[in-house]
mmCIF file of C-alpha atoms and ligand atoms in Angstrom:
data_model
loop_
_atom_site.group_PDB
_atom_site.id
_atom_site.type_symbol
_atom_site.label_atom_id
_atom_site.label_comp_id
_atom_site.label_asym_id
_atom_site.label_seq_id
_atom_site.Cartn_x
_atom_site.Cartn_y
_atom_site.Cartn_z
ATOM 1 C CA MET N 40 128.411 67.583 99.910
ATOM 2 C CA SER N 41 127.326 70.862 98.411
ATOM 3 C CA LYS N 42 129.333 73.945 99.113
ATOM 4 C CA THR N 43 128.094 76.562 101.587
ATOM 5 C CA HIS N 44 128.898 80.246 101.196
ATOM 6 C CA LYS N 45 128.649 82.451 104.266
ATOM 7 C CA ILE N 46 127.434 85.937 103.389
ATOM 8 C CA ALA N 47 126.901 88.927 105.678
ATOM 9 C CA VAL N 48 123.798 90.913 104.753
ATOM 10 C CA LEU N 49 123.624 94.588 105.568
ATOM 11 C CA PRO N 50 120.303 95.922 104.248
ATOM 12 C CA GLY N 51 120.894 99.433 105.656
ATOM 13 C CA ASP N 52 118.573 102.368 105.144
ATOM 14 C CA GLY N 53 115.658 103.539 103.022
ATOM 15 C CA THR N 54 114.967 101.255 100.088
ATOM 16 C CA GLY N 55 118.071 99.190 100.937
ATOM 17 C CA PRO N 56 116.103 96.429 102.709
ATOM 18 C CA GLU N 57 113.595 96.180 99.823
ATOM 19 C CA VAL N 58 116.214 95.756 97.119
ATOM 20 C CA VAL N 59 118.325 93.438 99.269
ATOM 21 C CA ALA N 60 115.282 91.196 99.810
ATOM 22 C CA GLU N 61 114.935 90.801 96.032
ATOM 23 C CA GLY N 62 118.668 90.280 95.661
ATOM 24 C CA ILE N 63 118.532 87.462 98.218
ATOM 25 C CA LYS N 64 115.472 85.943 96.575
ATOM 26 C CA VAL N 65 117.503 85.734 93.381
ATOM 27 C CA LEU N 66 120.654 84.452 95.121
ATOM 28 C CA LYS N 67 118.624 81.668 96.722
ATOM 29 C CA ALA N 68 117.046 80.708 93.395
ATOM 30 C CA VAL N 69 120.368 80.520 91.622
ATOM 31 C CA ALA N 70 121.974 78.638 94.524
ATOM 32 C CA ALA N 71 119.218 76.019 94.334
ATOM 33 C CA LYS N 72 119.674 75.728 90.590
ATOM 34 C CA ARG N 73 123.457 75.414 90.758
ATOM 35 C CA GLY N 74 123.562 73.254 93.847
ATOM 36 C CA PHE N 75 125.289 75.355 96.485
ATOM 37 C CA LYS N 76 124.062 76.680 99.808
ATOM 38 C CA LEU N 77 123.947 80.134 101.328
ATOM 39 C CA ASP N 78 124.421 80.844 105.006
ATOM 40 C CA LEU N 79 123.187 84.420 105.477
ATOM 41 C CA THR N 80 123.799 86.537 108.575
ATOM 42 C CA ASN N 81 121.898 89.786 108.944
ATOM 43 C CA PHE N 82 123.539 92.927 110.362
ATOM 44 C CA ASP N 83 121.308 95.647 111.705
ATOM 45 C CA LEU N 84 123.332 98.776 110.966
ATOM 46 C CA GLY N 85 122.308 102.115 109.510
ATOM 47 C CA GLY N 86 120.327 105.251 110.240
ATOM 48 C CA GLU N 87 117.532 103.669 112.311
ATOM 49 C CA ARG N 88 119.962 101.974 114.665
ATOM 50 C CA TYR N 89 122.001 105.162 114.991
ATOM 51 C CA LEU N 90 118.922 107.217 115.840
ATOM 52 C CA LYS N 91 117.822 104.636 118.424
ATOM 53 C CA THR N 92 121.142 103.788 120.084
ATOM 54 C CA GLY N 93 123.766 106.254 118.850
ATOM 55 C CA GLU N 94 125.771 103.346 117.456
ATOM 56 C CA ILE N 95 127.038 103.495 113.879
ATOM 57 C CA LEU N 96 129.514 100.642 113.524
ATOM 58 C CA PRO N 97 130.336 99.052 116.884
ATOM 59 C CA ASP N 98 133.730 97.327 117.008
ATOM 60 C CA SER N 99 132.016 94.021 117.726
ATOM 61 C CA ALA N 100 129.998 94.248 114.486
ATOM 62 C CA LEU N 101 133.103 95.216 112.543
ATOM 63 C CA ASN N 102 135.000 92.262 113.955
ATOM 64 C CA ASP N 103 132.131 89.934 113.112
ATOM 65 C CA LEU N 104 132.063 91.262 109.547
ATOM 66 C CA ARG N 105 135.774 90.576 109.186
ATOM 67 C CA LYS N 106 134.999 86.869 109.398
ATOM 68 C CA PHE N 107 133.029 86.900 106.152
ATOM 69 C CA LYS N 108 134.436 86.771 102.652
ATOM 70 C CA THR N 109 131.537 88.834 101.328
ATOM 71 C CA ILE N 110 128.994 91.383 102.471
ATOM 72 C CA PHE N 111 125.814 92.128 100.554
ATOM 73 C CA LEU N 112 124.954 95.789 101.195
ATOM 74 C CA GLY N 113 121.717 97.644 100.443
ATOM 75 C CA ALA N 114 122.106 101.386 100.967
ATOM 76 C CA ILE N 115 123.383 103.811 103.577
ATOM 77 C CA GLY N 116 121.853 107.250 104.235
ATOM 78 C CA HIS N 117 118.917 108.440 106.345
ATOM 79 C CA PRO N 118 116.955 111.697 105.920
ATOM 80 C CA ASP N 119 116.991 112.390 109.689
ATOM 81 C CA VAL N 120 120.746 111.963 110.055
ATOM 82 C CA LYS N 121 123.059 114.810 109.118
ATOM 83 C CA PRO N 122 124.848 114.071 105.800
ATOM 84 C CA GLY N 123 128.317 112.663 106.350
ATOM 85 C CA ILE N 124 127.718 110.834 109.626
ATOM 86 C CA LEU N 125 126.554 107.499 108.206
ATOM 87 C CA GLU N 126 128.484 107.826 104.947
ATOM 88 C CA LYS N 127 131.772 108.333 106.791
ATOM 89 C CA GLY N 128 130.977 106.351 109.935
ATOM 90 C CA LEU N 129 129.584 103.295 108.213
ATOM 91 C CA LEU N 130 130.130 103.025 104.460
ATOM 92 C CA LEU N 131 133.571 104.616 104.219
ATOM 93 C CA ARG N 132 134.672 103.115 107.526
ATOM 94 C CA LEU N 133 133.817 99.642 106.269
ATOM 95 C CA ARG N 134 135.725 100.266 103.031
ATOM 96 C CA PHE N 135 138.758 101.512 104.974
ATOM 97 C CA GLU N 136 138.752 99.108 107.908
ATOM 98 C CA LEU N 137 138.258 96.101 105.649
ATOM 99 C CA ASP N 138 140.890 97.529 103.300
ATOM 100 C CA GLN N 139 138.600 97.199 100.282
ATOM 101 C CA TYR N 140 141.070 98.982 98.084
ATOM 102 C CA ILE N 141 139.239 98.440 94.821
ATOM 103 C CA ASN N 142 135.862 99.809 93.863
ATOM 104 C CA LEU N 143 134.883 97.884 90.760
ATOM 105 C CA ARG N 144 132.100 99.425 88.712
ATOM 106 C CA PRO N 145 131.050 97.854 85.427
ATOM 107 C CA VAL N 146 129.340 100.177 82.938
ATOM 108 C CA LYS N 147 127.442 97.956 80.544
ATOM 109 C CA LEU N 148 124.426 98.866 78.445
ATOM 110 C CA TYR N 149 122.090 95.900 78.060
ATOM 111 C CA SER N 150 120.046 95.498 74.938
ATOM 112 C CA GLY N 151 116.588 96.986 75.453
ATOM 113 C CA VAL N 152 117.768 99.536 78.031
ATOM 114 C CA ASP N 153 117.529 103.212 77.148
ATOM 115 C CA THR N 154 120.701 105.267 77.215
ATOM 116 C CA PRO N 155 120.600 109.058 77.014
ATOM 117 C CA LEU N 156 123.435 108.807 74.475
ATOM 118 C CA LYS N 157 121.961 109.178 71.020
ATOM 119 C CA ASP N 158 123.105 106.533 68.548
ATOM 120 C CA LYS N 159 125.066 104.475 71.102
ATOM 121 C CA LYS N 160 124.344 100.766 71.244
ATOM 122 C CA PRO N 161 125.150 97.985 73.723
ATOM 123 C CA GLU N 162 128.360 97.189 71.817
ATOM 124 C CA ASP N 163 129.496 100.804 72.363
ATOM 125 C CA ILE N 164 128.964 100.918 76.117
ATOM 126 C CA ASP N 165 130.786 98.092 77.847
ATOM 127 C CA PHE N 166 133.634 99.066 80.107
ATOM 128 C CA VAL N 167 134.680 98.779 83.736
ATOM 129 C CA VAL N 168 135.965 101.441 86.102
ATOM 130 C CA VAL N 169 138.541 100.373 88.676
ATOM 131 C CA ARG N 170 138.338 103.088 91.321
ATOM 132 C CA GLU N 171 140.909 103.274 94.103
ATOM 133 C CA ASN N 172 138.811 102.988 97.262
ATOM 134 C CA THR N 173 140.880 103.754 100.373
ATOM 135 C CA GLU N 174 142.998 106.839 99.680
ATOM 136 C CA GLY N 175 142.964 110.152 97.816
ATOM 137 C CA LEU N 176 140.673 112.907 99.010
ATOM 138 C CA TYR N 177 138.619 110.314 100.879
ATOM 139 C CA ALA N 178 141.427 109.547 103.352
ATOM 140 C CA GLY N 179 140.189 112.337 105.605
ATOM 141 C CA ALA N 180 143.502 114.196 105.846
ATOM 142 C CA GLY N 181 143.242 117.892 106.555
ATOM 143 C CA GLY N 182 141.378 120.115 108.944
ATOM 144 C CA PHE N 183 140.311 123.598 109.850
ATOM 145 C CA LEU N 184 142.282 126.556 111.087
ATOM 146 C CA LYS N 185 140.457 129.411 112.796
ATOM 147 C CA LYS N 186 137.146 127.722 112.103
ATOM 148 C CA GLY N 187 134.142 130.030 112.131
ATOM 149 C CA THR N 188 136.204 133.211 111.911
ATOM 150 C CA PRO N 189 136.657 135.428 108.852
ATOM 151 C CA ASP N 190 140.209 134.043 108.578
ATOM 152 C CA GLU N 191 139.031 130.453 108.426
ATOM 153 C CA VAL N 192 141.102 127.949 106.461
ATOM 154 C CA ALA N 193 139.888 124.498 105.360
ATOM 155 C CA VAL N 194 142.422 122.013 104.012
ATOM 156 C CA GLN N 195 141.525 118.650 102.479
ATOM 157 C CA GLU N 196 144.505 116.744 101.178
ATOM 158 C CA SER N 197 144.669 113.914 98.683
ATOM 159 C CA ILE N 198 146.726 111.034 100.083
ATOM 160 C CA ASN N 199 148.402 108.816 97.498
ATOM 161 C CA THR N 200 150.775 106.154 98.735
ATOM 162 C CA ARG N 201 153.045 104.269 96.384
ATOM 163 C CA LYS N 202 151.719 101.020 97.842
ATOM 164 C CA GLY N 203 148.074 102.024 97.550
ATOM 165 C CA VAL N 204 148.393 103.351 94.034
ATOM 166 C CA GLU N 205 150.464 100.454 92.800
ATOM 167 C CA ARG N 206 148.180 97.729 94.144
ATOM 168 C CA CYS N 207 145.211 99.417 92.495
ATOM 169 C CA ILE N 208 147.003 99.733 89.167
ATOM 170 C CA ARG N 209 148.195 96.155 89.387
ATOM 171 C CA TYR N 210 144.638 94.957 90.058
ATOM 172 C CA ALA N 211 143.464 96.936 87.013
ATOM 173 C CA PHE N 212 146.065 95.346 84.735
ATOM 174 C CA GLU N 213 145.191 91.866 86.004
ATOM 175 C CA TYR N 214 141.497 92.590 85.584
ATOM 176 C CA THR N 215 141.982 93.838 82.019
ATOM 177 C CA LYS N 216 143.903 90.691 81.218
ATOM 178 C CA LYS N 217 141.289 88.409 82.751
ATOM 179 C CA ARG N 218 138.394 90.302 81.163
ATOM 180 C CA ASN N 219 140.068 89.590 77.862
ATOM 181 C CA LYS N 220 138.003 91.952 75.706
ATOM 182 C CA ARG N 221 139.813 94.842 74.074
ATOM 183 C CA LYS N 222 142.753 94.449 76.463
ATOM 184 C CA LYS N 223 143.042 98.174 76.905
ATOM 185 C CA LEU N 224 143.636 99.986 80.181
ATOM 186 C CA THR N 225 143.190 103.753 80.423
ATOM 187 C CA LEU N 226 144.661 105.713 83.304
ATOM 188 C CA CYS N 227 142.340 108.605 84.159
ATOM 189 C CA GLY N 228 144.030 111.424 86.046
ATOM 190 C CA LYS N 229 144.941 115.091 85.940
ATOM 191 C CA THR N 230 148.666 115.127 85.318
ATOM 192 C CA ASN N 231 148.577 118.677 83.994
ATOM 193 C CA VAL N 232 147.492 120.174 87.332
ATOM 194 C CA LEU N 233 147.823 117.573 90.106
ATOM 195 C CA THR N 234 151.507 117.281 89.386
ATOM 196 C CA TYR N 235 152.386 115.411 92.585
ATOM 197 C CA ALA N 236 149.553 112.937 93.002
ATOM 198 C CA PHE N 237 149.226 111.979 89.370
ATOM 199 C CA ASP N 238 152.938 112.049 88.787
ATOM 200 C CA LEU N 239 153.083 109.170 91.259
ATOM 201 C CA TRP N 240 150.144 107.458 89.534
ATOM 202 C CA GLU N 241 151.705 107.878 86.108
ATOM 203 C CA ARG N 242 155.107 106.551 87.189
ATOM 204 C CA ALA N 243 153.562 103.530 88.898
ATOM 205 C CA PHE N 244 151.343 102.908 85.861
ATOM 206 C CA ASN N 245 154.277 103.059 83.461
ATOM 207 C CA GLU N 246 156.332 100.705 85.582
ATOM 208 C CA VAL N 247 153.609 98.091 86.070
ATOM 209 C CA LYS N 248 152.642 98.177 82.403
ATOM 210 C CA LYS N 249 156.048 96.731 81.481
ATOM 211 C CA GLU N 250 154.816 93.458 82.986
ATOM 212 C CA TYR N 251 151.785 93.401 80.666
ATOM 213 C CA PRO N 252 153.051 93.652 77.087
ATOM 214 C CA ASP N 253 149.713 92.334 75.732
ATOM 215 C CA ILE N 254 147.719 95.181 77.195
ATOM 216 C CA THR N 255 147.361 98.451 75.312
ATOM 217 C CA THR N 256 147.534 101.457 77.585
ATOM 218 C CA ASP N 257 146.193 104.948 77.286
ATOM 219 C CA TYR N 258 145.938 108.075 79.391
ATOM 220 C CA ALA N 259 143.103 110.621 79.660
ATOM 221 C CA HIS N 260 142.654 113.618 81.937
ATOM 222 C CA VAL N 261 139.512 113.274 84.046
ATOM 223 C CA ASP N 262 137.719 116.148 82.349
ATOM 224 C CA ALA N 263 138.428 114.655 78.940
ATOM 225 C CA THR N 264 137.353 111.235 80.274
ATOM 226 C CA THR N 265 133.853 112.585 80.991
ATOM 227 C CA MET N 266 133.794 113.996 77.478
ATOM 228 C CA TRP N 267 134.822 110.694 75.859
ATOM 229 C CA MET N 268 132.413 108.713 78.022
ATOM 230 C CA VAL N 269 129.617 110.669 76.356
ATOM 231 C CA LYS N 270 131.070 111.069 72.870
ATOM 232 C CA ASN N 271 133.020 107.825 72.347
ATOM 233 C CA PRO N 272 132.332 105.377 75.187
ATOM 234 C CA GLU N 273 133.402 102.569 72.821
ATOM 235 C CA TRP N 274 136.994 103.705 73.306
ATOM 236 C CA PHE N 275 137.050 102.323 76.832
ATOM 237 C CA ASP N 276 137.653 98.806 78.054
ATOM 238 C CA VAL N 277 138.970 99.305 81.608
ATOM 239 C CA ILE N 278 139.620 102.668 83.277
ATOM 240 C CA VAL N 279 141.737 102.979 86.430
ATOM 241 C CA THR N 280 141.559 106.125 88.513
ATOM 242 C CA ASP N 281 141.718 107.606 92.002
ATOM 243 C CA ASN N 282 138.940 107.652 94.556
ATOM 244 C CA MET N 283 137.394 111.063 93.875
ATOM 245 C CA PHE N 284 137.592 110.925 90.110
ATOM 246 C CA GLY N 285 136.264 107.377 90.212
ATOM 247 C CA ASP N 286 133.321 108.496 92.323
ATOM 248 C CA ILE N 287 132.434 111.189 89.809
ATOM 249 C CA ILE N 288 132.899 109.309 86.560
ATOM 250 C CA THR N 289 130.965 106.258 87.793
ATOM 251 C CA ASP N 290 127.815 108.323 88.355
ATOM 252 C CA LEU N 291 128.144 109.389 84.736
ATOM 253 C CA GLY N 292 128.796 105.747 83.865
ATOM 254 C CA ALA N 293 125.621 104.681 85.684
ATOM 255 C CA MET N 294 123.587 107.167 83.663
ATOM 256 C CA ILE N 295 124.877 106.026 80.285
ATOM 257 C CA GLN N 296 124.162 102.390 81.150
ATOM 258 C CA GLY N 297 120.550 103.172 81.956
ATOM 259 C CA GLY N 298 120.554 104.731 85.417
ATOM 260 C CA MET N 299 120.974 103.897 89.092
ATOM 261 C CA GLY N 300 118.308 101.217 88.745
ATOM 262 C CA ILE N 301 120.838 98.902 87.134
ATOM 263 C CA ALA N 302 124.280 100.089 88.311
ATOM 264 C CA ALA N 303 126.104 97.750 90.677
ATOM 265 C CA GLY N 304 129.562 97.749 92.182
ATOM 266 C CA GLY N 305 131.964 95.822 94.362
ATOM 267 C CA ASN N 306 134.255 97.074 97.124
ATOM 268 C CA ILE N 307 136.994 94.538 96.889
ATOM 269 C CA ASN N 308 139.757 93.313 99.112
ATOM 270 C CA PRO N 309 141.124 90.367 97.134
ATOM 271 C CA GLN N 310 142.568 88.815 100.298
ATOM 272 C CA GLY N 311 139.864 89.816 102.762
ATOM 273 C CA THR N 312 136.231 90.840 103.040
ATOM 274 C CA SER N 313 134.601 92.307 99.951
ATOM 275 C CA MET N 314 131.293 94.150 99.824
ATOM 276 C CA PHE N 315 128.842 94.331 96.936
ATOM 277 C CA GLU N 316 126.220 97.029 96.549
ATOM 278 C CA PRO N 317 123.825 98.779 94.214
ATOM 279 C CA ILE N 318 125.619 102.086 93.678
ATOM 280 C CA GLY N 319 122.540 104.285 94.066
ATOM 281 C CA GLY N 320 121.531 105.718 97.433
ATOM 282 C CA SER N 321 118.801 104.897 99.943
ATOM 283 C CA ALA N 322 116.103 106.810 97.973
ATOM 284 C CA PRO N 323 114.050 107.790 101.079
ATOM 285 C CA LYS N 324 111.116 109.108 99.078
ATOM 286 C CA TYR N 325 110.443 105.674 97.592
ATOM 287 C CA THR N 326 110.925 103.746 100.837
ATOM 288 C CA GLY N 327 108.270 101.151 101.624
ATOM 289 C CA LYS N 328 106.351 101.742 98.403
ATOM 290 C CA ASN N 329 107.473 98.597 96.560
ATOM 291 C CA VAL N 330 108.394 100.717 93.515
ATOM 292 C CA ILE N 331 112.196 100.881 93.650
ATOM 293 C CA ASN N 332 114.115 98.990 90.979
ATOM 294 C CA PRO N 333 115.967 96.055 92.553
ATOM 295 C CA LEU N 334 117.989 95.188 89.435
ATOM 296 C CA ALA N 335 121.107 97.008 90.644
ATOM 297 C CA ALA N 336 121.035 94.972 93.868
ATOM 298 C CA ILE N 337 120.355 91.801 91.897
ATOM 299 C CA CYS N 338 123.341 92.585 89.653
ATOM 300 C CA ALA N 339 125.443 93.282 92.774
ATOM 301 C CA GLY N 340 124.476 89.794 93.924
ATOM 302 C CA GLY N 341 125.769 88.497 90.594
ATOM 303 C CA MET N 342 129.085 90.261 91.128
ATOM 304 C CA LEU N 343 129.287 88.745 94.592
ATOM 305 C CA LEU N 344 128.817 85.253 93.183
ATOM 306 C CA GLU N 345 131.467 85.825 90.563
ATOM 307 C CA HIS N 346 133.811 86.957 93.313
ATOM 308 C CA ILE N 347 133.325 83.747 95.301
ATOM 309 C CA GLY N 348 133.908 81.587 92.265
ATOM 310 C CA GLU N 349 130.295 80.821 91.334
ATOM 311 C CA GLU N 350 130.770 82.075 87.786
ATOM 312 C CA ASP N 351 127.985 80.009 86.236
ATOM 313 C CA ALA N 352 125.494 81.257 88.774
ATOM 314 C CA ALA N 353 126.646 84.823 88.159
ATOM 315 C CA LEU N 354 126.079 84.333 84.441
ATOM 316 C CA ASP N 355 122.603 82.921 85.117
ATOM 317 C CA ILE N 356 121.735 86.169 86.892
ATOM 318 C CA GLU N 357 123.147 88.344 84.147
ATOM 319 C CA LYS N 358 121.276 86.425 81.465
ATOM 320 C CA ALA N 359 118.008 86.641 83.390
ATOM 321 C CA VAL N 360 118.467 90.391 83.888
ATOM 322 C CA MET N 361 119.248 90.827 80.191
ATOM 323 C CA LYS N 362 116.135 88.910 79.252
ATOM 324 C CA ALA N 363 113.961 90.969 81.613
ATOM 325 C CA VAL N 364 115.242 94.333 80.384
ATOM 326 C CA GLY N 365 115.109 93.227 76.773
ATOM 327 C CA LYS N 366 111.503 92.100 77.061
ATOM 328 C CA ASP N 367 109.509 93.165 80.084
ATOM 329 C CA ILE N 368 111.005 96.170 81.850
ATOM 330 C CA LYS N 369 111.267 99.074 79.439
ATOM 331 C CA ASN N 370 111.809 101.854 81.948
ATOM 332 C CA LEU N 371 114.274 101.296 84.796
ATOM 333 C CA GLY N 372 113.189 104.302 86.888
ATOM 334 C CA ALA N 373 111.571 103.849 90.301
ATOM 335 C CA GLY N 374 107.804 103.671 89.870
ATOM 336 C CA LYS N 375 108.117 103.500 86.100
ATOM 337 C CA MET N 376 108.965 99.840 85.608
ATOM 338 C CA GLY N 377 105.381 98.739 84.983
ATOM 339 C CA MET N 378 105.794 96.292 87.874
ATOM 340 C CA SER N 379 106.635 96.379 91.550
ATOM 341 C CA THR N 380 109.970 95.760 93.253
ATOM 342 C CA THR N 381 108.902 92.285 94.339
ATOM 343 C CA GLU N 382 107.500 91.438 90.892
ATOM 344 C CA VAL N 383 110.860 92.277 89.324
ATOM 345 C CA GLY N 384 112.549 89.881 91.746
ATOM 346 C CA ASP N 385 109.989 87.190 90.913
ATOM 347 C CA LEU N 386 110.513 87.710 87.188
ATOM 348 C CA ILE N 387 114.284 87.288 87.498
ATOM 349 C CA VAL N 388 113.739 84.122 89.552
ATOM 350 C CA LYS N 389 111.401 82.830 86.841
ATOM 351 C CA TYR N 390 113.987 83.515 84.120
ATOM 352 C CA ILE N 391 116.708 81.820 86.124
ATOM 353 C CA GLY N 392 114.587 78.694 86.097
ATOM 354 C CA GLY N 393 115.600 75.735 88.146
HETATM 355 C C1 LIG Z 1420 129.548 105.990 96.222
HETATM 356 C C2 LIG Z 1420 128.933 107.022 97.108
HETATM 357 C C3 LIG Z 1420 129.829 107.209 98.319
HETATM 358 C C4 LIG Z 1420 131.188 107.679 97.826
HETATM 359 C C5 LIG Z 1420 129.262 108.167 99.391
HETATM 360 C C6 LIG Z 1420 127.867 107.782 99.821
HETATM 361 C C7 LIG Z 1420 130.182 108.288 100.574
HETATM 362 O O1 LIG Z 1420 128.755 108.198 96.410
HETATM 363 O O2 LIG Z 1420 129.639 104.822 96.656
HETATM 364 O O3 LIG Z 1420 129.958 106.314 95.107
HETATM 365 O O4 LIG Z 1420 131.397 108.885 97.656
HETATM 366 O O5 LIG Z 1420 132.036 106.821 97.594
HETATM 367 MN MN1 LIG Z 1421 129.318 108.108 94.349
#
């Protein structure tokens, strides 16, 4: 009997449904080729539903999602909904409630893809950011005092628990070991200014590293990290960092690997429900035009398969994407690919073969 994987699909807003459709097309093709089945369940959540019903993430939907090992997410964010409502109420709430404490973001330049970094080649840009995904400045701690008055105070605190920091660092060490490339893990922080938060990070890092004598470790302040990512990206193998810094440096990472059109990520709870997504937004201005690049979603689908143990299928997707960007798709920008969203999906399916 062939294996069946149950996947929750959350297309979301804007171009989310378009890229998710191509991602699913590719997942189905690779499942047929490799002989496993997909049982997909669609979840109607996002800006449209909120505007119609006022619901963002009903408890019933959350509890249903908990039953899945993986979620395939399109994009969250709607032009008619005030910024923050859907991001916090849906995307961040899912990450927190499902305790997806790792945000895994590979930064890999494929041959044939343009990078804005002069003289850098695919062998120079191949690293992974392990971003803590449930704490830090994102935890929502803080508040206002005397809001709206001239004496107003706004406080936003970074929450760093020993448990949260240590499990993230431990995941990063394990990941570096399993990745088995340069076996180097860089802690990215700001120990010279954030002397409480990153003191905890540094102590946890130094303790855990004793268990991994084969892994070379390094430390870089976050500002220097952005500098090295541009000047010497080849120095990095795996970077571990907190939520806010990870958010910032992975947008830079996406740009040096060729843009949001190709950047994918996973929100991971190794014991629970993990969620894979293209890291770009909902791109409202391209919605419904069949011009958005679905490769990031297709790559997110590949990460999902790797997560559920379908490594060969994941490799099939990566190879097909590499072939397409090396040969047919020279520009990864929306509307600039020389083919439509659906044609890109079809091309990847063709390269996967059967
Ligand atoms: C990301 C996004 C989110 C974040 C937003 C939409 C809340 O920028 O996934 O990187 O800040 O984590
Ligand atoms: Mn971001």
